[in-house]
Tab-separated table of C-alpha atoms and ligand atoms in Angstrom:
chain	number	residue	atom	x	y	z
A	1	MET	CA	-64.575	-63.755	27.180
A	2	GLU	CA	-63.271	-61.666	29.489
A	3	LYS	CA	-62.754	-57.889	30.337
A	4	ILE	CA	-64.451	-57.104	26.642
A	5	ASP	CA	-66.864	-54.487	26.607
A	6	ASP	CA	-66.401	-51.732	24.034
A	7	ILE	CA	-63.252	-52.958	22.305
A	8	SER	CA	-63.782	-50.849	19.900
A	9	LYS	CA	-62.976	-47.544	22.352
A	10	LYS	CA	-59.361	-45.897	22.115
A	11	PRO	CA	-57.200	-45.518	24.777
A	12	GLY	CA	-57.221	-42.625	26.497
A	13	ALA	CA	-54.986	-40.070	26.310
A	14	LEU	CA	-53.451	-40.186	30.035
A	15	HIS	CA	-53.347	-44.123	29.437
A	16	ARG	CA	-51.131	-43.458	26.212
A	17	LEU	CA	-49.208	-40.520	27.675
A	18	SER	CA	-47.760	-42.287	30.808
A	19	GLU	CA	-47.375	-45.850	28.682
A	20	SER	CA	-44.836	-43.258	26.264
A	21	ILE	CA	-43.390	-41.983	29.334
A	22	VAL	CA	-42.191	-45.665	30.687
A	23	ASN	CA	-41.528	-46.638	27.566
A	24	LEU	CA	-39.623	-43.841	26.580
A	25	GLY	CA	-37.515	-44.336	30.004
A	26	GLY	CA	-36.399	-48.082	29.005
A	27	TYR	CA	-35.834	-47.059	25.382
A	28	TYR	CA	-32.748	-44.713	26.724
A	29	ARG	CA	-31.537	-47.417	29.009
A	30	SER	CA	-31.640	-50.165	26.340
A	31	TYR	CA	-31.317	-48.946	23.142
A	32	SER	CA	-31.376	-45.192	22.057
A	33	ALA	CA	-27.715	-44.934	21.790
A	34	ASP	CA	-27.148	-48.274	19.580
A	35	PHE	CA	-30.179	-47.218	17.466
A	36	LYS	CA	-28.590	-43.869	16.395
A	37	SER	CA	-25.058	-44.956	16.041
A	38	ALA	CA	-23.263	-45.521	12.623
A	39	PRO	CA	-23.254	-48.928	11.126
A	40	THR	CA	-20.093	-50.670	11.610
A	41	SER	CA	-19.678	-52.920	7.821
A	42	ASP	CA	-20.980	-52.343	4.423
A	43	GLU	CA	-23.346	-55.083	5.058
A	44	GLU	CA	-25.144	-53.076	8.132
A	45	ARG	CA	-25.074	-50.018	6.322
A	46	GLU	CA	-26.914	-52.112	3.356
A	47	LEU	CA	-29.336	-53.773	5.776
A	48	ASP	CA	-30.116	-50.253	7.440
A	49	SER	CA	-31.814	-48.851	4.034
A	50	LEU	CA	-33.380	-52.803	3.807
A	51	LEU	CA	-35.090	-52.621	7.111
A	52	ALA	CA	-36.288	-48.920	7.108
A	53	GLY	CA	-39.515	-47.500	5.646
A	54	TYR	CA	-43.448	-48.398	5.193
A	55	PRO	CA	-44.899	-49.685	7.880
A	56	ARG	CA	-43.044	-46.789	10.331
A	57	ASN	CA	-43.881	-48.904	13.515
A	58	HIS	CA	-41.800	-51.941	12.107
A	59	ASP	CA	-38.460	-50.198	11.678
A	60	TYR	CA	-35.279	-51.784	12.979
A	61	ARG	CA	-31.127	-52.139	12.581
A	62	ILE	CA	-28.600	-54.581	13.117
A	63	ARG	CA	-25.813	-53.401	15.088
A	64	ASP	CA	-23.140	-56.534	16.278
A	65	GLY	CA	-25.577	-58.843	15.380
A	66	LYS	CA	-28.531	-57.730	17.785
A	67	LEU	CA	-31.541	-56.184	16.475
A	68	ILE	CA	-32.300	-52.748	17.415
A	69	PRO	CA	-35.935	-51.792	17.689
A	70	SER	CA	-37.233	-47.927	16.649
A	71	TYR	CA	-38.719	-46.237	19.728
A	72	ARG	CA	-42.177	-46.879	17.885
A	73	LEU	CA	-41.215	-50.917	17.247
A	74	TYR	CA	-39.729	-51.127	20.832
A	75	CYS	CA	-43.097	-49.657	22.797
A	76	ARG	CA	-44.941	-52.188	20.294
A	77	GLU	CA	-42.481	-55.136	21.188
A	78	ARG	CA	-42.841	-54.463	24.344
A	79	LEU	CA	-46.647	-55.067	24.487
A	80	VAL	CA	-46.645	-57.904	22.160
A	81	THR	CA	-43.337	-60.044	23.459
A	82	ALA	CA	-45.188	-59.670	26.812
A	83	LEU	CA	-47.573	-62.266	25.620
A	84	PHE	CA	-44.965	-65.025	24.124
A	85	PRO	CA	-45.038	-67.914	26.171
A	86	LYS	CA	-41.892	-68.798	28.506
A	87	ASP	CA	-41.350	-71.964	26.700
A	88	MET	CA	-41.922	-70.733	23.178
A	89	GLU	CA	-41.767	-73.899	20.750
A	90	SER	CA	-42.977	-72.958	17.712
A	91	PHE	CA	-44.405	-69.361	16.095
A	92	LEU	CA	-46.288	-68.348	13.047
A	93	ASP	CA	-46.537	-64.703	12.098
A	94	ILE	CA	-48.837	-63.866	9.693
A	95	GLY	CA	-48.428	-60.341	7.783
A	96	CYS	CA	-44.701	-60.875	9.132
A	97	CYS	CA	-43.547	-57.677	7.435
A	98	ARG	CA	-39.391	-57.503	7.631
A	99	GLY	CA	-39.575	-60.466	10.147
A	100	TYR	CA	-38.906	-58.201	13.546
A	101	TYR	CA	-41.183	-60.428	15.852
A	102	VAL	CA	-40.068	-63.516	13.747
A	103	TYR	CA	-36.329	-63.075	14.869
A	104	LYS	CA	-37.362	-61.827	18.679
A	105	ALA	CA	-39.647	-65.430	18.657
A	106	SER	CA	-36.841	-67.085	17.219
A	107	GLU	CA	-34.769	-66.271	20.486
A	108	LYS	CA	-36.261	-68.086	22.280
A	109	PRO	CA	-34.245	-71.202	23.832
A	110	GLN	CA	-36.933	-73.405	22.946
A	111	CYS	CA	-38.047	-72.513	19.683
A	112	ARG	CA	-37.765	-74.880	16.816
A	113	LEU	CA	-39.371	-72.874	14.355
A	114	ALA	CA	-39.988	-69.389	13.799
A	115	LEU	CA	-42.042	-69.074	10.824
A	116	GLY	CA	-43.441	-65.920	8.697
A	117	ILE	CA	-45.718	-65.607	5.879
A	118	ASP	CA	-46.608	-62.025	3.863
A	119	VAL	CA	-47.582	-61.671	0.008
A	120	PHE	CA	-45.061	-58.870	-0.356
A	121	GLU	CA	-41.869	-60.524	-1.746
A	122	PRO	CA	-39.874	-57.212	-1.115
A	123	PHE	CA	-40.198	-58.098	3.207
A	124	LEU	CA	-39.432	-61.764	2.413
A	125	SER	CA	-36.341	-61.088	0.529
A	126	ILE	CA	-35.145	-58.690	3.036
A	127	SER	CA	-36.078	-60.734	6.130
A	128	ARG	CA	-34.149	-63.436	4.314
A	129	GLN	CA	-31.242	-61.591	4.191
A	130	LEU	CA	-30.837	-60.950	7.237
A	131	LYS	CA	-31.321	-64.749	7.878
A	132	ASP	CA	-28.171	-65.729	5.609
A	133	PHE	CA	-26.594	-62.301	7.918
A	134	LEU	CA	-27.619	-63.525	11.378
A	135	GLY	CA	-26.768	-67.184	10.604
A	136	ARG	CA	-30.311	-67.717	12.438
A	137	GLU	CA	-31.422	-71.521	11.488
A	138	ASN	CA	-34.852	-72.027	13.134
A	139	VAL	CA	-36.304	-68.646	11.384
A	140	ALA	CA	-38.220	-69.175	7.531
A	141	PHE	CA	-40.015	-67.125	5.442
A	142	LYS	CA	-41.924	-68.002	2.875
A	143	MET	CA	-44.712	-66.207	0.155
A	144	ALA	CA	-47.886	-67.805	1.324
A	145	ALA	CA	-51.911	-66.420	1.738
A	146	LEU	CA	-53.306	-67.843	4.700
A	147	ASP	CA	-55.217	-70.379	3.484
A	148	GLU	CA	-52.398	-72.179	1.544
A	149	VAL	CA	-50.726	-72.764	5.147
A	150	GLY	CA	-53.591	-73.613	6.495
A	151	GLU	CA	-54.609	-76.528	4.501
A	152	ASP	CA	-51.179	-77.591	4.523
A	153	ALA	CA	-50.505	-76.949	8.270
A	154	VAL	CA	-48.142	-80.013	8.878
A	155	GLY	CA	-46.105	-79.312	5.394
A	156	TYR	CA	-45.569	-75.660	6.683
A	157	GLY	CA	-44.020	-76.762	10.095
A	158	GLY	CA	-47.327	-76.165	12.030
A	159	PRO	CA	-49.276	-76.631	14.237
A	160	PHE	CA	-47.648	-73.734	16.094
A	161	GLN	CA	-47.585	-73.015	19.392
A	162	THR	CA	-48.296	-69.482	19.370
A	163	VAL	CA	-49.956	-67.434	16.016
A	164	MET	CA	-49.493	-64.094	15.515
A	165	THR	CA	-51.434	-61.674	13.659
A	166	ILE	CA	-51.062	-57.799	14.089
A	167	GLY	CA	-52.015	-55.454	12.054
A	168	THR	CA	-53.329	-57.735	8.976
A	169	TYR	CA	-56.463	-59.209	9.355
A	170	HIS	CA	-58.550	-56.558	7.892
A	171	TYR	CA	-56.139	-57.048	4.777
A	172	LEU	CA	-57.237	-61.145	5.357
A	173	PHE	CA	-60.549	-60.041	5.287
A	174	TRP	CA	-60.680	-57.604	2.766
A	175	GLY	CA	-57.869	-58.044	0.348
A	176	SER	CA	-55.372	-54.982	-0.222
A	177	SER	CA	-53.709	-53.645	-3.037
A	178	ARG	CA	-50.755	-56.388	-2.189
A	179	SER	CA	-53.091	-59.239	-2.891
A	180	ASP	CA	-56.387	-59.350	-3.815
A	181	LYS	CA	-57.337	-62.715	-2.135
A	182	ALA	CA	-59.823	-61.638	0.467
A	183	PHE	CA	-62.023	-64.193	2.581
A	184	PHE	CA	-64.911	-61.473	3.274
A	185	ASP	CA	-65.681	-63.811	6.585
A	186	HIS	CA	-64.831	-63.930	9.921
A	187	ARG	CA	-65.768	-67.149	10.519
A	188	ARG	CA	-63.734	-68.614	7.654
A	189	ILE	CA	-60.442	-66.794	9.180
A	190	LEU	CA	-60.740	-67.643	12.368
A	191	ALA	CA	-61.109	-71.528	11.501
A	192	LEU	CA	-57.721	-71.232	9.423
A	193	LEU	CA	-55.872	-69.445	12.714
A	194	ALA	CA	-57.562	-71.773	14.779
A	195	GLY	CA	-56.563	-74.659	12.681
A	196	LEU	CA	-53.248	-73.680	12.572
A	197	CYS	CA	-52.660	-72.545	16.346
A	198	GLY	CA	-51.829	-75.458	19.012
A	199	GLU	CA	-52.151	-72.782	22.032
A	200	ARG	CA	-52.359	-69.272	21.908
A	201	LEU	CA	-53.193	-66.737	19.223
A	202	ILE	CA	-51.655	-62.794	19.806
A	203	PHE	CA	-53.993	-60.782	17.837
A	204	SER	CA	-54.442	-57.022	16.874
A	205	ALA	CA	-56.295	-54.989	14.073
A	206	ARG	CA	-58.248	-52.844	13.061
A	207	LEU	CA	-61.770	-53.997	13.675
A	208	GLU	CA	-63.965	-51.347	12.765
A	209	MET	CA	-65.097	-49.982	9.159
A	210	ASP	CA	-64.105	-46.325	10.177
A	211	ARG	CA	-60.637	-47.133	11.076
A	212	LEU	CA	-60.366	-49.484	8.116
A	213	PRO	CA	-57.256	-47.947	5.826
A	214	GLU	CA	-58.014	-45.523	3.148
A	215	GLU	CA	-56.912	-48.299	0.145
A	216	ILE	CA	-59.329	-50.688	1.299
A	217	ALA	CA	-62.444	-48.614	2.930
A	218	ALA	CA	-64.519	-47.730	-0.252
A	219	LYS	CA	-64.538	-51.412	-1.696
A	220	ALA	CA	-65.196	-52.123	2.136
A	221	GLU	CA	-68.325	-50.071	2.552
A	222	ALA	CA	-69.659	-50.767	-0.706
A	223	HIS	CA	-69.479	-54.709	-0.305
A	224	GLU	CA	-72.305	-56.835	1.217
A	225	LYS	CA	-70.404	-57.997	4.218
A	226	ALA	CA	-69.995	-54.267	5.465
A	227	ASP	CA	-72.357	-54.686	8.059
A	228	THR	CA	-70.660	-57.973	9.674
A	229	TYR	CA	-67.119	-55.960	10.157
A	230	ASN	CA	-67.291	-54.935	13.549
A	231	SER	CA	-65.766	-55.823	16.802
A	232	ALA	CA	-69.047	-57.178	18.400
A	233	GLU	CA	-68.965	-59.451	15.441
A	234	PHE	CA	-65.244	-60.971	15.186
A	235	LEU	CA	-65.617	-61.350	18.908
A	236	ARG	CA	-68.777	-63.595	18.586
A	237	VAL	CA	-67.343	-65.729	15.889
A	238	ALA	CA	-63.578	-65.662	17.834
A	239	SER	CA	-65.443	-66.830	21.149
A	240	GLU	CA	-66.002	-70.100	19.151
A	241	PHE	CA	-62.704	-71.080	18.994
A	242	PHE	CA	-61.093	-69.018	21.087
A	243	LYS	CA	-61.251	-67.689	25.345
A	244	VAL	CA	-60.454	-64.040	23.975
A	245	ARG	CA	-58.352	-62.011	27.005
A	246	GLU	CA	-58.357	-58.067	25.816
A	247	VAL	CA	-55.100	-57.098	26.868
A	248	GLY	CA	-54.587	-53.339	26.495
A	249	PHE	CA	-53.799	-51.794	22.901
A	250	LEU	CA	-51.518	-51.467	20.740
A	251	GLY	CA	-51.290	-48.091	19.095
A	252	ALA	CA	-55.361	-47.301	18.950
A	253	TYR	CA	-56.133	-50.406	18.228
A	254	PRO	CA	-57.190	-53.922	20.832
A	255	LEU	CA	-54.602	-56.320	21.616
A	256	LEU	CA	-56.255	-59.462	22.466
A	257	LEU	CA	-54.532	-63.014	23.723
A	258	MET	CA	-56.834	-65.410	22.447
A	259	ILE	CA	-55.997	-68.737	24.148
A	260	LYS	CA	-57.366	-72.006	21.642
A	261	LYS	CA	-60.195	-73.568	23.422
B	1	SAM	C1	-49.355	-52.638	8.797
B	1	SAM	S1	-48.482	-54.028	8.230
B	1	SAM	C2	-48.629	-55.089	9.570
B	1	SAM	C3	-46.626	-55.923	9.980
B	1	SAM	C4	-46.634	-56.227	11.174
B	1	SAM	N1	-47.491	-57.393	11.076
B	1	SAM	C5	-46.433	-55.565	12.254
B	1	SAM	O1	-47.298	-55.851	13.496
B	1	SAM	O2	-45.589	-54.746	12.289
B	1	SAM	C6	-49.717	-55.304	7.237
B	1	SAM	C7	-49.117	-56.506	7.165
B	1	SAM	O3	-49.932	-57.203	6.127
B	1	SAM	C8	-49.520	-57.770	4.756
B	1	SAM	N2	-50.380	-57.719	3.950
B	1	SAM	C9	-51.125	-57.272	2.814
B	1	SAM	N3	-51.842	-57.428	2.314
B	1	SAM	C10	-52.219	-58.388	3.008
B	1	SAM	C11	-53.082	-59.408	2.446
B	1	SAM	N4	-54.224	-59.287	1.454
B	1	SAM	N5	-53.070	-60.909	2.602
B	1	SAM	C12	-51.795	-60.888	3.955
B	1	SAM	N6	-51.279	-60.265	4.015
B	1	SAM	C13	-51.489	-58.873	3.864
B	1	SAM	C14	-48.071	-56.294	4.583
B	1	SAM	O4	-47.592	-57.057	3.088
B	1	SAM	C15	-47.825	-56.276	6.102
B	1	SAM	O5	-46.204	-57.084	6.056
């Protein structure tokens, strides 16, 4: 492991402020006018309403066939896509939401397949509607749990050069209101991720009990595995499968680049 002393620490306020200033400058130069512009067709107007909403950091619009992220998503995208390999061959996003990062990966010229999986059908149907609108052949969205894909990696088009899971690991571990499927075990989840992963895993999540979303916090605290859910234990198990490098923070949570061993 490299540069990981205590990934449970939040980034300092000064660091966050300077990141915001850099991001805002870039956003105004490239996107702001487009994001605020009126839709140019009924389809764009319909997509606007479908693409907004929870989670707020995954908002984007389509203008002239291009994806225009909200400022919050733009800030996250800069950090996340910096970890994409130059020659992206294949990509799997676990907990893909409305598919923004899947579409970004699919723009890489050598990307044969960018697959997004989720457990919430409305997110997948929005993502598929957009696929038809954009005519993007190398993307796919499937309603599937991690173990379903992990146990039939080839059937789903894997293994994938790049696997990503952002803001979703705590749901894989504890379940959620969207799916009560839960693994309650770092090794089981990380083994599935490693099996699907050809080269790298891009990872960010809430890894401390006191940071869990309200919907799962009480259930997690009462669970016999509660004392295993922390960054140190996650990293200990992760290092069996991956060389883990902390590359920064995505919002308040550590962003990790994990290279398969
Ligand atoms: C906070 S969002 C993160 C979305 C996206 N990865 C991003 O970074 O913008 C969490 C995602 O996990 C999915 N999810 C919720 N419960 C889940 C579960 N039990 N298993 C797998 N995914 C789940 C949600 O549908 C949602 O797309």
